[in-house]
Amino acid sequence: GIQVEQSPPDLILQEGANSTLRCNFSDSVNNLQWFHQNPWGQLINLFYIPSGTKQNGRLSATTVATERYSLLYISSSQTTDSGVYFCAAPYGGATNKLIFGTGTLLAVQP
Amino acid sequence: DAGVIQSPRHEVTEMGQEVTLRCKPISGHDYLFWYRQTMMRGLELLIYFNNNVPIDDSGMPEDRFSAKMPNASFSTLKIQPSEPRDSAVYFCASSSRDRGMREQFFGPGTRLTVL
């Protein structure tokens, strides 16, 4: 089945800094999602991005499906950005069975 | 929209007891998913339904786990008997084929502790 790898595993930033999180997947995908799990454990949808680029405020994401990776950009980071960022891709060509990466733990310090 | 609703939010039980977790998907969504999150295994899919019918239960760990979806607005995940290794956060998610997408939306989760 598909392998989903994320890097870096953890990251510490000062408030205001920018960062790039990476998600590599081992097979072609027709669905890719980025989530933020906040310190209270809630999984928040960030992007549904099987290909191309999307932006939402300070966050943006780019998926290059042909090269099997996706990037999540966080600009002007805030303490509320802290938490774990997951990417998830479908397993075995099925759109619905998502396999989650191991996540990037982000800590933004004031 | 209220989003995916799960209950209870926290459950503490003793080994051997039956545990029932509940989920109400987003209205109009035709897919429902149950996930489990642990430190050791991360987030893993247990089972999913389409139009109330179980499609894939290959992630269900063993016969002690069962899931049902009696109607489009309600699903349960039952563990009987529970064991300490079942302690985890259980998430329910739902999705619909909106504009060709299959974006999944997650509930707040149920944190289960089995003593």
CSV table of C-alpha atoms in Angstrom, one decimal:
chain,number,residue,atom,x,y,z
A,1,GLY,CA,0.0,0.0,0.0
A,2,ILE,CA,0.9,3.6,-0.2
A,3,GLN,CA,3.5,5.1,2.2
A,4,VAL,CA,3.1,8.6,3.5
A,5,GLU,CA,6.2,10.3,5.0
A,6,GLN,CA,6.4,13.7,6.6
A,7,SER,CA,9.3,15.9,7.4
A,8,PRO,CA,10.6,17.4,9.6
A,9,PRO,CA,9.2,15.3,12.5
A,10,ASP,CA,9.3,18.3,14.7
A,11,LEU,CA,10.0,22.0,14.4
A,12,ILE,CA,10.4,24.9,16.8
A,13,LEU,CA,9.8,28.4,15.5
A,14,GLN,CA,9.8,31.9,16.9
A,15,GLU,CA,6.5,33.8,16.4
A,16,GLY,CA,6.6,35.5,13.0
A,17,ALA,CA,8.8,33.0,11.3
A,18,ASN,CA,7.9,31.1,8.2
A,19,SER,CA,8.1,27.4,7.7
A,20,THR,CA,7.6,24.6,5.1
A,21,LEU,CA,6.3,21.2,5.9
A,22,ARG,CA,6.7,18.3,3.4
A,23,CYS,CA,4.7,15.2,2.7
A,24,ASN,CA,6.0,12.5,0.4
A,25,PHE,CA,3.8,9.7,-0.9
A,26,SER,CA,4.8,6.6,-2.7
A,27,ASP,CA,2.0,6.2,-5.2
A,28,SER,CA,-0.1,8.4,-7.4
A,29,VAL,CA,-3.0,10.0,-5.5
A,30,ASN,CA,-6.4,11.4,-6.4
A,31,ASN,CA,-7.0,12.8,-2.9
A,32,LEU,CA,-4.7,14.5,-0.4
A,33,GLN,CA,-5.6,16.3,2.7
A,34,TRP,CA,-3.7,18.4,5.2
A,35,PHE,CA,-4.9,18.6,8.8
A,36,HIS,CA,-3.9,20.5,11.9
A,37,GLN,CA,-4.4,18.7,15.2
A,38,ASN,CA,-4.5,21.4,17.9
A,39,PRO,CA,-3.2,20.9,21.5
A,40,TRP,CA,-6.8,19.9,22.5
A,41,GLY,CA,-6.7,17.0,20.0
A,42,GLN,CA,-9.1,18.4,17.5
A,43,LEU,CA,-8.4,17.6,13.8
A,44,ILE,CA,-9.0,20.6,11.7
A,45,ASN,CA,-9.2,20.5,7.9
A,46,LEU,CA,-6.6,22.8,6.3
A,47,PHE,CA,-6.6,21.8,2.6
A,48,TYR,CA,-8.0,19.2,0.2
A,49,ILE,CA,-5.4,19.4,-2.5
A,50,PRO,CA,-4.8,16.4,-4.8
A,51,SER,CA,-2.9,18.8,-7.2
A,52,GLY,CA,-2.1,22.4,-7.7
A,53,THR,CA,-1.8,25.3,-5.2
A,54,LYS,CA,-4.3,26.7,-2.7
A,55,GLN,CA,-4.1,29.5,-0.2
A,56,ASN,CA,-6.0,30.3,2.9
A,57,GLY,CA,-4.8,33.3,4.8
A,58,ARG,CA,-1.3,32.7,6.1
A,59,LEU,CA,-1.4,29.1,5.0
A,60,SER,CA,-0.9,27.7,1.5
A,61,ALA,CA,-0.3,24.3,0.1
A,62,THR,CA,1.1,22.9,-3.1
A,63,THR,CA,0.8,19.3,-4.4
A,64,VAL,CA,2.9,18.1,-7.3
A,65,ALA,CA,1.2,14.8,-8.0
A,66,THR,CA,3.6,13.7,-10.8
A,67,GLU,CA,6.5,14.0,-8.3
A,68,ARG,CA,4.5,12.6,-5.4
A,69,TYR,CA,4.9,15.3,-2.8
A,70,SER,CA,3.0,18.1,-1.2
A,71,LEU,CA,4.2,21.1,0.7
A,72,LEU,CA,2.4,23.2,3.4
A,73,TYR,CA,3.6,26.7,3.9
A,74,ILE,CA,3.0,28.6,7.1
A,75,SER,CA,3.9,32.3,7.0
A,76,SER,CA,4.1,34.7,9.9
A,77,SER,CA,3.6,31.9,12.4
A,78,GLN,CA,1.6,32.5,15.5
A,79,THR,CA,1.5,30.6,18.8
A,80,THR,CA,-2.0,29.3,17.8
A,81,ASP,CA,-0.3,27.5,14.9
A,82,SER,CA,1.2,25.0,17.4
A,83,GLY,CA,0.2,21.4,17.2
A,84,VAL,CA,0.7,18.5,14.9
A,85,TYR,CA,0.3,18.8,11.1
A,86,PHE,CA,-0.8,15.6,9.3
A,87,CYS,CA,-1.1,14.9,5.6
A,88,ALA,CA,-3.2,12.0,4.5
A,89,ALA,CA,-3.4,10.2,1.1
A,90,PRO,CA,-5.7,7.4,-0.1
A,91,TYR,CA,-4.7,3.8,0.1
A,92,GLY,CA,-4.5,1.5,-2.9
A,93,GLY,CA,-6.2,3.8,-5.3
A,94,ALA,CA,-9.4,4.1,-3.3
A,95,THR,CA,-10.4,7.6,-2.7
A,96,ASN,CA,-11.8,7.0,0.8
A,97,LYS,CA,-9.3,5.0,2.7
A,98,LEU,CA,-6.9,7.6,4.0
A,99,ILE,CA,-3.4,6.7,5.2
A,100,PHE,CA,-2.0,9.3,7.6
A,101,GLY,CA,1.6,10.4,7.8
A,102,THR,CA,3.3,10.4,11.2
A,103,GLY,CA,2.9,14.2,11.4
A,104,THR,CA,5.1,17.2,12.1
A,105,LEU,CA,5.0,18.5,15.6
A,106,LEU,CA,5.2,22.3,15.5
A,107,ALA,CA,5.8,24.5,18.5
A,108,VAL,CA,5.7,28.3,17.9
A,109,GLN,CA,7.2,30.2,20.8
A,110,PRO,CA,6.3,33.8,21.6
B,1,ASP,CA,-23.8,22.9,10.2
B,2,ALA,CA,-23.0,21.3,13.5
B,3,GLY,CA,-20.2,19.2,12.1
B,4,VAL,CA,-19.6,15.6,13.1
B,5,ILE,CA,-20.8,14.9,16.7
B,6,GLN,CA,-19.3,12.3,18.9
B,7,SER,CA,-20.3,11.1,22.4
B,8,PRO,CA,-19.1,10.7,25.0
B,9,ARG,CA,-16.1,12.9,24.8
B,10,HIS,CA,-14.3,11.0,27.5
B,11,GLU,CA,-14.9,7.5,28.8
B,12,VAL,CA,-13.2,5.7,31.6
B,13,THR,CA,-14.0,2.1,32.1
B,14,GLU,CA,-12.6,-1.1,33.7
B,15,MET,CA,-11.2,-4.0,31.8
B,16,GLY,CA,-13.9,-6.4,30.7
B,17,GLN,CA,-16.6,-3.8,30.4
B,18,GLU,CA,-18.6,-3.1,27.3
B,19,VAL,CA,-17.9,0.3,25.7
B,20,THR,CA,-20.1,2.0,23.1
B,21,LEU,CA,-19.0,5.1,21.2
B,22,ARG,CA,-21.5,7.1,19.2
B,23,CYS,CA,-21.3,9.3,16.1
B,24,LYS,CA,-23.6,11.5,14.2
B,25,PRO,CA,-22.2,12.4,10.7
B,26,ILE,CA,-22.7,15.7,8.9
B,27,SER,CA,-26.2,15.8,7.4
B,28,GLY,CA,-26.2,14.7,3.8
B,29,HIS,CA,-22.8,12.9,4.0
B,30,ASP,CA,-22.9,9.4,2.6
B,31,TYR,CA,-19.6,8.1,3.9
B,32,LEU,CA,-18.8,7.5,7.6
B,33,PHE,CA,-15.4,6.5,9.0
B,34,TRP,CA,-14.1,5.3,12.4
B,35,TYR,CA,-10.4,6.0,13.2
B,36,ARG,CA,-8.3,5.3,16.2
B,37,GLN,CA,-5.3,7.3,17.3
B,38,THR,CA,-2.5,6.0,19.6
B,39,MET,CA,1.0,7.1,20.2
B,40,MET,CA,2.4,3.8,18.9
B,41,ARG,CA,0.3,3.5,15.7
B,42,GLY,CA,-0.7,7.0,14.9
B,43,LEU,CA,-4.1,7.5,13.2
B,44,GLU,CA,-5.5,4.4,11.6
B,45,LEU,CA,-8.7,3.6,9.8
B,46,LEU,CA,-10.8,0.9,11.5
B,47,ILE,CA,-13.9,0.7,9.3
B,48,TYR,CA,-16.0,2.8,6.9
B,49,PHE,CA,-19.5,2.8,5.7
B,50,ASN,CA,-21.2,4.0,2.5
B,51,ASN,CA,-24.9,4.7,2.6
B,52,ASN,CA,-25.1,2.8,6.0
B,53,VAL,CA,-23.4,-0.3,4.6
B,54,PRO,CA,-20.0,-1.4,5.9
B,55,ILE,CA,-17.5,-1.3,3.0
B,56,ASP,CA,-14.2,-2.2,4.5
B,57,ASP,CA,-13.6,-3.4,8.1
B,58,SER,CA,-10.1,-4.7,7.5
B,59,GLY,CA,-8.7,-2.2,10.1
B,60,MET,CA,-10.9,-3.5,12.9
B,61,PRO,CA,-8.3,-5.0,15.3
B,62,GLU,CA,-10.2,-8.1,16.4
B,63,ASP,CA,-13.6,-9.6,17.1
B,64,ARG,CA,-14.1,-7.6,20.2
B,65,PHE,CA,-14.7,-4.6,18.0
B,66,SER,CA,-17.9,-4.1,16.1
B,67,ALA,CA,-19.5,-1.2,14.3
B,68,LYS,CA,-23.0,-0.5,13.1
B,69,MET,CA,-24.8,2.2,11.2
B,70,PRO,CA,-28.6,1.7,11.5
B,71,ASN,CA,-29.4,4.9,9.7
B,72,ALA,CA,-27.8,7.8,7.9
B,73,SER,CA,-27.5,9.9,11.0
B,74,PHE,CA,-26.1,7.5,13.5
B,75,SER,CA,-23.3,5.0,14.0
B,76,THR,CA,-21.8,3.1,16.9
B,77,LEU,CA,-18.5,1.5,17.6
B,78,LYS,CA,-18.6,-1.1,20.3
B,79,ILE,CA,-15.8,-2.8,22.2
B,80,GLN,CA,-16.8,-5.9,24.2
B,81,PRO,CA,-14.9,-6.9,26.3
B,82,SER,CA,-12.6,-3.9,26.6
B,83,GLU,CA,-8.9,-4.2,27.4
B,84,PRO,CA,-6.3,-1.7,28.6
B,85,ARG,CA,-4.6,-1.8,25.1
B,86,ASP,CA,-7.8,-0.3,23.6
B,87,SER,CA,-7.1,3.0,25.4
B,88,ALA,CA,-6.9,5.6,22.6
B,89,VAL,CA,-8.7,8.5,21.0
B,90,TYR,CA,-11.4,7.3,18.6
B,91,PHE,CA,-12.5,9.6,15.9
B,92,CYS,CA,-15.5,9.5,13.6
B,93,ALA,CA,-15.4,11.3,10.2
B,94,SER,CA,-17.8,11.8,7.3
B,95,SER,CA,-17.6,12.8,3.7
B,96,SER,CA,-19.8,13.4,0.7
B,97,ARG,CA,-19.1,13.6,-3.0
B,98,ASP,CA,-19.3,17.4,-3.2
B,99,ARG,CA,-18.1,18.7,-6.5
B,100,GLY,CA,-16.2,15.5,-7.1
B,101,MET,CA,-14.2,15.8,-3.9
B,102,ARG,CA,-14.1,13.4,-1.0
B,103,GLU,CA,-12.9,15.6,1.8
B,104,GLN,CA,-13.2,14.0,5.2
B,105,PHE,CA,-14.4,16.0,8.2
B,106,PHE,CA,-13.6,14.8,11.7
B,107,GLY,CA,-15.5,14.9,15.0
B,108,PRO,CA,-13.9,15.9,18.2
B,109,GLY,CA,-13.0,12.4,19.2
B,110,THR,CA,-13.7,10.2,22.2
B,111,ARG,CA,-10.8,9.6,24.6
B,112,LEU,CA,-11.2,6.1,26.0
B,113,THR,CA,-9.3,4.9,29.0
B,114,VAL,CA,-9.5,1.3,30.0
B,115,LEU,CA,-8.2,0.6,33.5
